[in-house]
Coordinates of C-alpha atoms in Angstrom, one line a residue:
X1 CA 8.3 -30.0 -18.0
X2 CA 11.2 -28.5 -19.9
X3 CA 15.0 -28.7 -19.1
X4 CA 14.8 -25.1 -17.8
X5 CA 12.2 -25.9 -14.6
X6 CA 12.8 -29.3 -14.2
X7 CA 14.7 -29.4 -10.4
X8 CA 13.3 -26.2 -9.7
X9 CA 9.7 -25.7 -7.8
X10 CA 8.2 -22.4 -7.2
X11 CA 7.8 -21.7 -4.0
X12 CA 4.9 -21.1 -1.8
X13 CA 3.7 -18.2 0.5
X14 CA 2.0 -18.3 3.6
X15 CA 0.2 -15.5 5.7
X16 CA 0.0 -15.4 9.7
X17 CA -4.1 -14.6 10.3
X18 CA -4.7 -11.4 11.6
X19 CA -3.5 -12.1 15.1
X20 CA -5.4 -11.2 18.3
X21 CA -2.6 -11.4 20.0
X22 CA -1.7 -8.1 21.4
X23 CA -1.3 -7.2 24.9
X24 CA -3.1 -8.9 27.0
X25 CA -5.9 -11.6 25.9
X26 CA -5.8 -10.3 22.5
X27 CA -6.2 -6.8 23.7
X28 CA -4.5 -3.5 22.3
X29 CA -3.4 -1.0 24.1
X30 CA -7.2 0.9 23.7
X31 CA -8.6 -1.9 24.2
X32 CA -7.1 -3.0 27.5
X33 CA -7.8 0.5 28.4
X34 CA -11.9 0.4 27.9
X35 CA -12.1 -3.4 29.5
X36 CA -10.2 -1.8 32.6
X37 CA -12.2 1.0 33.1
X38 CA -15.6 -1.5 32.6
X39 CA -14.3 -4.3 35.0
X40 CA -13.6 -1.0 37.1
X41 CA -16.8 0.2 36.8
X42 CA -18.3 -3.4 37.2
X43 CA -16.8 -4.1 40.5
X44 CA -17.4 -0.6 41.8
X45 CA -21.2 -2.0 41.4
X46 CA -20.8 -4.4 43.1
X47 CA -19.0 -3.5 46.0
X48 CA -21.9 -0.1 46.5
X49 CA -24.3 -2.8 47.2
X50 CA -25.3 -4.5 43.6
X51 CA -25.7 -1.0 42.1
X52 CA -27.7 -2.4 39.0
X53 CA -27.4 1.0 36.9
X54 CA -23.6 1.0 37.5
X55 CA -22.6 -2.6 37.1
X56 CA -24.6 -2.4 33.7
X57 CA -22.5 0.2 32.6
X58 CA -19.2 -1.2 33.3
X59 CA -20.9 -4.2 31.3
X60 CA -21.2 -1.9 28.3
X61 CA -17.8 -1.1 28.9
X62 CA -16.5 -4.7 28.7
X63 CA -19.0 -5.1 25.7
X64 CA -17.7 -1.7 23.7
X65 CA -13.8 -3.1 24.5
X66 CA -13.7 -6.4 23.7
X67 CA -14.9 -6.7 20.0
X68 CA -13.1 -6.4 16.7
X69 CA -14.6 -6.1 13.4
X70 CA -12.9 -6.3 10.4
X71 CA -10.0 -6.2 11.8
X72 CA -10.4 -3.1 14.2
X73 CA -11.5 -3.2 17.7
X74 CA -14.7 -0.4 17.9
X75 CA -12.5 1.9 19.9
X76 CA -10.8 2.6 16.7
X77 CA -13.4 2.4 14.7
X78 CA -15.1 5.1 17.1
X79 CA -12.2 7.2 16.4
X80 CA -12.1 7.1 13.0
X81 CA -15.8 7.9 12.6
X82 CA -15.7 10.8 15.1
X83 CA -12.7 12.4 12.9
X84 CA -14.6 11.7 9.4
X85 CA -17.8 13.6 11.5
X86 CA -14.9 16.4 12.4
X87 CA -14.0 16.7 8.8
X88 CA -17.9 16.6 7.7
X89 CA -18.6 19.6 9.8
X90 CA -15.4 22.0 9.0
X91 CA -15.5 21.1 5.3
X92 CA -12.3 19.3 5.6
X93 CA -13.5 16.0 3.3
X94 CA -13.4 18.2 0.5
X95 CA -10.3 19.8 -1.3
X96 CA -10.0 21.7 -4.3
X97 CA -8.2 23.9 -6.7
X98 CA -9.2 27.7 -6.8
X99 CA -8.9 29.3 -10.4
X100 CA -8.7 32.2 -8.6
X101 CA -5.1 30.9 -7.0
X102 CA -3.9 30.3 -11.1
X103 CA -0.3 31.0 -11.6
X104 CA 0.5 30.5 -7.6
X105 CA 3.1 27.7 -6.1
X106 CA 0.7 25.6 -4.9
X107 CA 3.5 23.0 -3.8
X108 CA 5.7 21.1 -5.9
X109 CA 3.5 17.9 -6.2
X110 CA 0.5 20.1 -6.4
X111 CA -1.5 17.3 -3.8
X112 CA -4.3 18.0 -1.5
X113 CA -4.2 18.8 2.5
X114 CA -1.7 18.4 4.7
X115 CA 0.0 16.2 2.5
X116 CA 2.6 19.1 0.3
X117 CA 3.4 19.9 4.0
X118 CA 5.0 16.3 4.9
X119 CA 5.8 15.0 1.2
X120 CA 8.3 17.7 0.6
X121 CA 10.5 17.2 -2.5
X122 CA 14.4 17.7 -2.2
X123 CA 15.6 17.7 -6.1
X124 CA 19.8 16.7 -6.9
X125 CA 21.8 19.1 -9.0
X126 CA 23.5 16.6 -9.6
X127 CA 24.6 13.2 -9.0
X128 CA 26.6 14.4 -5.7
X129 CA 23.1 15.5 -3.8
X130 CA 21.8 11.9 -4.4
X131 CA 25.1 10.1 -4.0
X132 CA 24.1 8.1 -7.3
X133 CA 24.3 8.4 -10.8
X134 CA 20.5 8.8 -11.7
X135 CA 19.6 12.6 -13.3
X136 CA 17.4 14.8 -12.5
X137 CA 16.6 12.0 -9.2
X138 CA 14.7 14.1 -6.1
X139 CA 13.9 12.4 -2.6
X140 CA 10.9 12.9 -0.6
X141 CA 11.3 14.7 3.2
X142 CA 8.7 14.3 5.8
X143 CA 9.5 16.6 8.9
X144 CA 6.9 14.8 10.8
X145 CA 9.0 11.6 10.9
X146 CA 12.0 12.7 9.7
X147 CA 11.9 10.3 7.3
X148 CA 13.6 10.6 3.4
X149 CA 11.9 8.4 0.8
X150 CA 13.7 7.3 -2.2
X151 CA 11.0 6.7 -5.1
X152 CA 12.1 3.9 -8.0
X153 CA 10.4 2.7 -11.0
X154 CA 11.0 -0.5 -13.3
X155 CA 9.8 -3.0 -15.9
X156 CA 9.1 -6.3 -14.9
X157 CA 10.3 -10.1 -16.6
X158 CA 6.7 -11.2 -17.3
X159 CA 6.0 -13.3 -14.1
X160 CA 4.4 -16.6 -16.4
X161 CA 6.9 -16.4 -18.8
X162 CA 9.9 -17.3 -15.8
X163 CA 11.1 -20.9 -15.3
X164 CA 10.1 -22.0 -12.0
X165 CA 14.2 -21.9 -10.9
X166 CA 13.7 -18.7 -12.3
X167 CA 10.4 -17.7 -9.7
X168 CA 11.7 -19.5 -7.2
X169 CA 15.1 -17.4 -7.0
X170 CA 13.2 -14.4 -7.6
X171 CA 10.7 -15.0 -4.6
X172 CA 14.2 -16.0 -2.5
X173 CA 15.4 -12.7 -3.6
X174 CA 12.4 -10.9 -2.0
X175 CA 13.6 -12.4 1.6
X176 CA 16.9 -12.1 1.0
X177 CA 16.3 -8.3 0.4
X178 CA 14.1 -7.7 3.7
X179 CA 16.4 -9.2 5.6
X180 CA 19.3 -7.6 4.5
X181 CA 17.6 -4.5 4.6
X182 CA 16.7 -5.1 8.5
X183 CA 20.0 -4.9 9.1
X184 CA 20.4 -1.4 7.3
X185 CA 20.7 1.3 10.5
X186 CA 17.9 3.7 9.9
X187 CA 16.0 1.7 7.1
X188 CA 12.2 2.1 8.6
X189 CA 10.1 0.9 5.2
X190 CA 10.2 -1.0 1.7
X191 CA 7.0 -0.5 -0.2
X192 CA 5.9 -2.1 -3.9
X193 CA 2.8 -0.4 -5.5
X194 CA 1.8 -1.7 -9.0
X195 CA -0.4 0.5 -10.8
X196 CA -2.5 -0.5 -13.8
X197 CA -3.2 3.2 -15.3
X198 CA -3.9 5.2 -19.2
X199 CA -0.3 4.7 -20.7
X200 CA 0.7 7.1 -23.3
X201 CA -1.1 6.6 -27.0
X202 CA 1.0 5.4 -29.4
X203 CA 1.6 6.9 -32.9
X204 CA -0.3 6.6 -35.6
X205 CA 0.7 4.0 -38.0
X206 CA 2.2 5.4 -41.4
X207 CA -0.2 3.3 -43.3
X208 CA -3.3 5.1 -42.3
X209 CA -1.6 8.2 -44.1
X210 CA -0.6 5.9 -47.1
X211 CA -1.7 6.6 -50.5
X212 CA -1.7 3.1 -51.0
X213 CA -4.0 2.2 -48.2
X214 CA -7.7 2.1 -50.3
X215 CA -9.8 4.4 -48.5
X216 CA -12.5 2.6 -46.8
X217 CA -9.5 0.6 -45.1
X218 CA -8.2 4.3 -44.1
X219 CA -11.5 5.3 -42.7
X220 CA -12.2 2.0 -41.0
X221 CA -8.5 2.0 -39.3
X222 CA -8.8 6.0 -38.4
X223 CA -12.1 4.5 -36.6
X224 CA -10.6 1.8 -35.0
X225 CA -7.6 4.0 -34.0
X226 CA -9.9 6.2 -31.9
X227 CA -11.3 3.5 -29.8
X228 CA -10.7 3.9 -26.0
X229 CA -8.8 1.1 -25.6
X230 CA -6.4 2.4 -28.2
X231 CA -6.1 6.0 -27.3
X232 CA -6.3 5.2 -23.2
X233 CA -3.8 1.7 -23.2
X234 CA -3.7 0.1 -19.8
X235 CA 0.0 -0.5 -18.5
X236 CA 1.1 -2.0 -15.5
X237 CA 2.9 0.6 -13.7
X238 CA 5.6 -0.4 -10.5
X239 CA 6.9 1.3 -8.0
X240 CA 9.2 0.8 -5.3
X241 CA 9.9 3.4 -2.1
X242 CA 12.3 3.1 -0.1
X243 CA 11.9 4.9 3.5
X244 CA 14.9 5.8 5.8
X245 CA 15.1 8.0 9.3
X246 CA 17.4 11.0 9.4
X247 CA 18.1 10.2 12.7
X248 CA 19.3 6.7 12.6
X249 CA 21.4 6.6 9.7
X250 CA 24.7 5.4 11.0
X251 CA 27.8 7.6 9.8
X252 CA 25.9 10.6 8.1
X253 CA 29.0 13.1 7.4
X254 CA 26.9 16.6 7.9
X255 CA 30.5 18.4 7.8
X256 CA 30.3 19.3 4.1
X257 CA 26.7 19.2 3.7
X258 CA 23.8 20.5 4.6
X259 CA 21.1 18.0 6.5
X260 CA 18.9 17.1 3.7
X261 CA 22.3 16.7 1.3
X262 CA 23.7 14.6 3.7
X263 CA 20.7 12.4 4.1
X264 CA 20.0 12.4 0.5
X265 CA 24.0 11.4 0.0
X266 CA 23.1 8.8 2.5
X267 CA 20.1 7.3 0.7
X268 CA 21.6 7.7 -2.7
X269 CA 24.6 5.0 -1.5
X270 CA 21.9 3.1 0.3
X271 CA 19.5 2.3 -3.6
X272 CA 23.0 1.9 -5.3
X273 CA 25.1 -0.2 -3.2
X274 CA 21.9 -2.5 -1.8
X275 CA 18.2 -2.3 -3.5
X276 CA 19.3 -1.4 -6.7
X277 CA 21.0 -5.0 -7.3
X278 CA 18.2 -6.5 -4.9
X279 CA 15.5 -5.1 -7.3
X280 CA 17.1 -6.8 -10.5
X281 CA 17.5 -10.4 -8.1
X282 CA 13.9 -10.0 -7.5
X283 CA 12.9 -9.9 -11.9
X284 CA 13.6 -5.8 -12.6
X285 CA 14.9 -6.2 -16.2
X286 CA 18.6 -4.9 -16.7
X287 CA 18.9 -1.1 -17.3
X288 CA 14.7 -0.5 -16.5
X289 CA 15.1 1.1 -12.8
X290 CA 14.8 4.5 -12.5
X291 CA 14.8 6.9 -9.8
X292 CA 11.8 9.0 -10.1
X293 CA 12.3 13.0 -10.7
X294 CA 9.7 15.2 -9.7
X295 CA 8.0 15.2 -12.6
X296 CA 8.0 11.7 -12.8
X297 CA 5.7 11.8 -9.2
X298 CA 3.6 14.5 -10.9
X299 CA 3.1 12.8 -13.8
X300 CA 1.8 9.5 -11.7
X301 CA -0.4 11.5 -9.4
X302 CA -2.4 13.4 -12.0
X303 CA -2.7 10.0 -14.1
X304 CA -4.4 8.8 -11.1
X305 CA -6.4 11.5 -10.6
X306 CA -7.7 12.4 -14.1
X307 CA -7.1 9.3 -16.5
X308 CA -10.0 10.6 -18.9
X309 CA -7.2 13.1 -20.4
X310 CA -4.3 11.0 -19.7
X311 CA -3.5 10.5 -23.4
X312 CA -4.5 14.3 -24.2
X313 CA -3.0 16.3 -21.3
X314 CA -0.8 19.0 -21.9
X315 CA 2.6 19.2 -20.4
X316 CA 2.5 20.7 -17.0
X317 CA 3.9 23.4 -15.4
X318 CA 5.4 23.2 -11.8
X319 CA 3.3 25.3 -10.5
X320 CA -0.2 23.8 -11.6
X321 CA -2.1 21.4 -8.9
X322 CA -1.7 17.5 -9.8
X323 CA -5.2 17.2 -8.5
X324 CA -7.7 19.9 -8.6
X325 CA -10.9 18.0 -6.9
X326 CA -10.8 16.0 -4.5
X327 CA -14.0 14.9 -1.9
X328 CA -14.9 12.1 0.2
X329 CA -17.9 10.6 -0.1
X330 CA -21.1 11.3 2.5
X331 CA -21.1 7.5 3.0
X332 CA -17.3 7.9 3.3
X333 CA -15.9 4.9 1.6
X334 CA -15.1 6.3 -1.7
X335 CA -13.4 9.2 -3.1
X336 CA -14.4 11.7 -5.9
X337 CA -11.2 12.8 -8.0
X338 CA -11.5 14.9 -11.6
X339 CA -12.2 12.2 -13.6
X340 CA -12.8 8.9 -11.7
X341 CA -14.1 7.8 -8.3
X342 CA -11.8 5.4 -6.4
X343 CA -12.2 3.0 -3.1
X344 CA -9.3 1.5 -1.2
X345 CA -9.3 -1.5 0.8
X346 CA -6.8 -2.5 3.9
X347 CA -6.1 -6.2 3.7
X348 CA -7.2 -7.4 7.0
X349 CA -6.7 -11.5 6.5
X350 CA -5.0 -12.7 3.6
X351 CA -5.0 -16.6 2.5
X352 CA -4.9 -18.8 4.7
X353 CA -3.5 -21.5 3.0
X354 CA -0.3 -21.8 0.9
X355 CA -0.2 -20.2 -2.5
X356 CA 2.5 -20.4 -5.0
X357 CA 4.7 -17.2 -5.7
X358 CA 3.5 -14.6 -8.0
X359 CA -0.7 -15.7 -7.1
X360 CA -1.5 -11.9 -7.1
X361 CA -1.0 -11.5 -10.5
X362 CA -4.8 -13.4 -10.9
X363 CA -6.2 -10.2 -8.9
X364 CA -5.1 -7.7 -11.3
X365 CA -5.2 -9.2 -14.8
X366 CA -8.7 -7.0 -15.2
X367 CA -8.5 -4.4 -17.7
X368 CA -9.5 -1.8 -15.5
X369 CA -7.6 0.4 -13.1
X370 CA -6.3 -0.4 -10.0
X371 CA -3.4 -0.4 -7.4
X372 CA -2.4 -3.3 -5.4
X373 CA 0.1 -1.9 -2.4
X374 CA 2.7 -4.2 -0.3
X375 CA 4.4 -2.4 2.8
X376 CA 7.2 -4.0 4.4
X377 CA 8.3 -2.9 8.0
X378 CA 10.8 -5.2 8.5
X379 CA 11.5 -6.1 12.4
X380 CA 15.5 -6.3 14.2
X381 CA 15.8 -9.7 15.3
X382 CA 15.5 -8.2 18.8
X383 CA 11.9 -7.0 17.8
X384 CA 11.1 -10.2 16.3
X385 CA 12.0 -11.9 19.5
X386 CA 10.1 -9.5 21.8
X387 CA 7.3 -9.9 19.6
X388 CA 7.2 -14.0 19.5
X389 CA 7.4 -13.8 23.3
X390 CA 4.6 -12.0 23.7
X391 CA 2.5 -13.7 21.3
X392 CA 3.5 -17.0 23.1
X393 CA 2.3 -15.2 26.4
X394 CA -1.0 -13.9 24.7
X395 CA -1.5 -17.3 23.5
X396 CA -1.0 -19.5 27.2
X397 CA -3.3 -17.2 28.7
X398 CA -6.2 -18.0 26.5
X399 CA -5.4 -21.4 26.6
X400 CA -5.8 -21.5 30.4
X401 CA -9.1 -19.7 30.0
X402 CA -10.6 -22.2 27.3
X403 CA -9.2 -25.8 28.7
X404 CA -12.4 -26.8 28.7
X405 CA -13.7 -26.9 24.9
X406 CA -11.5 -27.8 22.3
X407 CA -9.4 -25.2 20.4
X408 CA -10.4 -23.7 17.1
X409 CA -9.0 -23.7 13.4
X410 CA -7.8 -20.3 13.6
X411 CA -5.9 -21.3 17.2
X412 CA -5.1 -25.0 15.4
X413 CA -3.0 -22.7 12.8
X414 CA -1.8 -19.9 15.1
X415 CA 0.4 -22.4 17.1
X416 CA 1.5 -23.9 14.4
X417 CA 2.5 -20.5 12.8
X418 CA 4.2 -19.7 16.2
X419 CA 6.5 -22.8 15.7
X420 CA 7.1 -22.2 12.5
X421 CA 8.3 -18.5 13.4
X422 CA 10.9 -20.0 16.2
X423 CA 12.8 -22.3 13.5
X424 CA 12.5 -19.1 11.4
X425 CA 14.3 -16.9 13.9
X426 CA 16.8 -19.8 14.9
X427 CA 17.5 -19.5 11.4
X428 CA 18.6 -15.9 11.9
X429 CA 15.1 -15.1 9.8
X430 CA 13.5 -11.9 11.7
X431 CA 9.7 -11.1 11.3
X432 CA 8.5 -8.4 8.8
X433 CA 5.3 -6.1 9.8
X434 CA 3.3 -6.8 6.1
X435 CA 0.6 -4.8 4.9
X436 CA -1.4 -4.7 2.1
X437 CA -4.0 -2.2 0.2
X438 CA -5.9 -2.4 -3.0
X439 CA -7.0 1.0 -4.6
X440 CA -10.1 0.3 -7.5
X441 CA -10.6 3.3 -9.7
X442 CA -13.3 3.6 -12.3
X443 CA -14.9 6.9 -14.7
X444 CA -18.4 6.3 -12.2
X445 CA -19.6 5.6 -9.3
X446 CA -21.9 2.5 -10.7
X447 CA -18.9 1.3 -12.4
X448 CA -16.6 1.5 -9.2
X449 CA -19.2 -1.0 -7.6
X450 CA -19.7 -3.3 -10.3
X451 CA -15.7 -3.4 -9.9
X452 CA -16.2 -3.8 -6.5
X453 CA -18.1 -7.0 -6.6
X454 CA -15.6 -8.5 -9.1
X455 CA -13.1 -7.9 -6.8
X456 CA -14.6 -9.2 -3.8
X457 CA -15.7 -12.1 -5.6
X458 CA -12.3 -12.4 -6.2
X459 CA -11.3 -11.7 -2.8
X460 CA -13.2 -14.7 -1.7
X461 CA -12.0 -17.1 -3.9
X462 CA -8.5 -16.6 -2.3
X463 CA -10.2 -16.7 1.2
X464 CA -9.1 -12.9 1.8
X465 CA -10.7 -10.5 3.8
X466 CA -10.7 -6.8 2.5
X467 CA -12.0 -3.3 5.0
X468 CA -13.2 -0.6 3.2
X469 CA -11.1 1.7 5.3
X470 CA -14.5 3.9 5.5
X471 CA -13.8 7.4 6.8
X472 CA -10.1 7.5 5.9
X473 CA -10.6 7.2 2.4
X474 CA -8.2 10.3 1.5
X475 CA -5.6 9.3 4.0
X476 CA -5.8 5.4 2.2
X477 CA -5.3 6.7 -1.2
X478 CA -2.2 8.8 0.0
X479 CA -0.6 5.2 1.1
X480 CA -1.1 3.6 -1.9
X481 CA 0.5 6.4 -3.6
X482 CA 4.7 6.2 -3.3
X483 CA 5.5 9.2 -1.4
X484 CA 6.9 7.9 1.8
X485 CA 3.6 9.0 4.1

């Protein structure tokens, strides 16, 4: 070990399972609704005198309520699949761009659905609108919520390249940041998506123009140049959204402002005084972060959804569509864009042992394109209280009902998870809802799965569990995208 990591250690993470610990027994709310009605049903059976027809109905109930797979209990899975059917029928799974509508606003980020309705772009004149001094810097508005997204971009330090004081600081800073952001009044979300997309192409060297370069080398070099690989470089790509409400910003001046300048005032201080600095604690380099324009949110989206002409696209005008085709599949767990198919996955369990900081690096070194999406909805220590109470409460009752047999890994680890979260919170260390999604793109459909399978080889090698997200492909790929929706 060098003088640079020796007395430092890179830390390790750990991830809570997927916990079943809801309501009651395990329950959510849908649940606990279903198993009602079926113990309802069930005893209503019984008391008309061993009605068999109706006590093996509320059986069914208590059968449909109980399970979860992959992570969702069927209720929900019976509600996603009766809305995919809904948009199956109306011709709602598929979206695209009429030539007939050429040369019409479609919306500013030129998306698909619903979505131009909630992801509403409100551009600075200035560095007063956004309270900060990036140019040209636009937030995103969602009336729905009422929520203003701040979009930033930045390079990187090369993760292997750190000293492990170096990793272990910047994991430290990661906390620090959620924490202190928990404590932010109307701060609702903090989410980190790192593309790997088509960069631009670079120049041509001189020498293939050079007299002096003998010609077969010229011809040879003008071959190589034209490869994919060349004219379509991969870049890692990251960006961080930051999410506030409206409504819960403490002391938003609307006096000299309209709403939306106030808010965007507001937001501005909020990246400058707090994530801005967080960022470059967690490895941004010096002078890389940007706060993303407009056409810097265009420009991502229509990467994403054509990458075939990434390197040869023209520049775009505002009022052409970022996406122009855009269907979900018949077997609903992949989407069809211009130029590339894609399939998104909800990370339902991650590992469930330690791993050292900076392990999902391995799961996107791949030259191919992907996204790998964190969302952090971090909890008041109030919430994080409430929460560890109930968990403890969810967790006594099954112990009561399964004395008898001895308890399982996954129940070995939850306690143990449970304690550790006490001595996290006496710490003054509240919880953080995390989420996680990973978007795989490729030019074809038997591409995408061969993809697939790497990935989920992958995926198992780690001990993670990944859901397709089938029927809510559309809605998936709008998450992993940074617009605050």
């Amino acid at each position: 070990m060098s003088n640079e990591t020796q007395g430092g250690k890179v830390p390790a993470a750990s991830f809570s399972r997927l916990s079943a610990t809801n309501v009651v027994l395990g329950l959510d709310k849908a649940q606990l609704i279903v198993c009602v009605a079926g113990l309802a049903v069930l005893v209503a059976g019984g008391a008309m005198g061993l009605n068999v027809p109706v006590m093996v109905l509320g059986g069914l109930l208590l059968a449909y309520g109980v399970p979860r797979v992959q992570g969702l209990s069927l209720v929900s899975w019976t509600w996603i699949w009766l809305r995919w059917r809904g948009r199956l029928r109306d011709g709602t799974n598929r979206w695209s761009y009429s030539p007939l509508a050429s040369g019409r606003p479609l919306g500013v980020l030129g998306l698909y659905g619903h979505v131009e309705d909630r992801a509403q772009t409100i551009e600075g004149a200035g560095s007063e609108v956004v309270g900060t001094p990036f140019g040209g810097a636009c937030y995103l508005w969602d009336p729905d919520k009422r929520q203003a997204t701040a979009v930033l971009t930045a390079n990187v330090e090369e993760w292997v390249l750190s000293s492990d004081d170096a990793k272990a600081s910047r994991a430290m800073a990661l906390n620090t940041m959620l924490k202190d952001l928990s404590e932010t009044d109307g701060f609702v979300e903090l989410k980190e998506t790192a593309f790997v997309l088509p960069g631009h192409t670079p120049p041509e060297p001189e020498y293939l123009k050079s007299d002096a370069t003998p010609e077969w080398a010229r011809r040879d070099l003008a071959d190589l140049w034209h490869l994919p690989d060349i004219l379509t470089p991969l870049q890692n790509m990251n960006y961080i959204s930051v999410s506030v409400n409206a409504d819960r910003l403490g002391k938003l001046s609307r006096k000299d402002h309209t709403e939306r300048a106030a808010v965007g005032i507001a937001l501005g201080e909020l990246v400058k005084m707090r994530v801005g600095p967080d960022l470059l604690n967690c490895g941004a380099r010096a002078k890389s972060i940007r706060w993303c324009s407009v056409d810097d949110l265009r420009y991502l989206i229509r990467t994403v959804a054509d990458p075939e002409h990434a390197y040869d696209r023209p520049p775009m005008n505002r009022d052409d569509p970022t996406v122009t085709w855009c269907e979900e599949s018949k077997e609903h767990d992949y989407l069809t864009l211009d130029s590339c198919v894609a399939r998104t996955y909800w990370i339902y369990q991650w590992p469930d042992f330690d791993v050292s900081a900076g392990w999902i690096r391995d799961m996107v070194t791949d030259r191919r394109m992907m996204a790998f999406c964190h969302i952090w909805r971090p909890l008041s220590m109030e919430q994080s209280e409430a929460e560890l109470r109930n968990r403890k409460i969810s967790i006594r009752q099954r112990s009561k009902l399964q004395d008898q047999r001895e308890k399982s890994r996954d129940e070995r680890r939850e306690e143990k998870e449970q304690q550790l979260r006490e001595l996290e919170q006496e710490a003054n260390w509240p919880d953080t809802d995390h989420q996680g999604y990973v978007t795989l793109f490729a030019p074809s459909l038997p591409e995408l799965d061969a993809f697939d399978r790497d990935m989920q080889n992958k995926a198992k090698n780690w001990h993670m569990k990944l859901n397709p997200v089938k029927g809510n492909q559309r809605a998936a790929l709008t998450t992993i995208l940074p617009l605050g929706i």
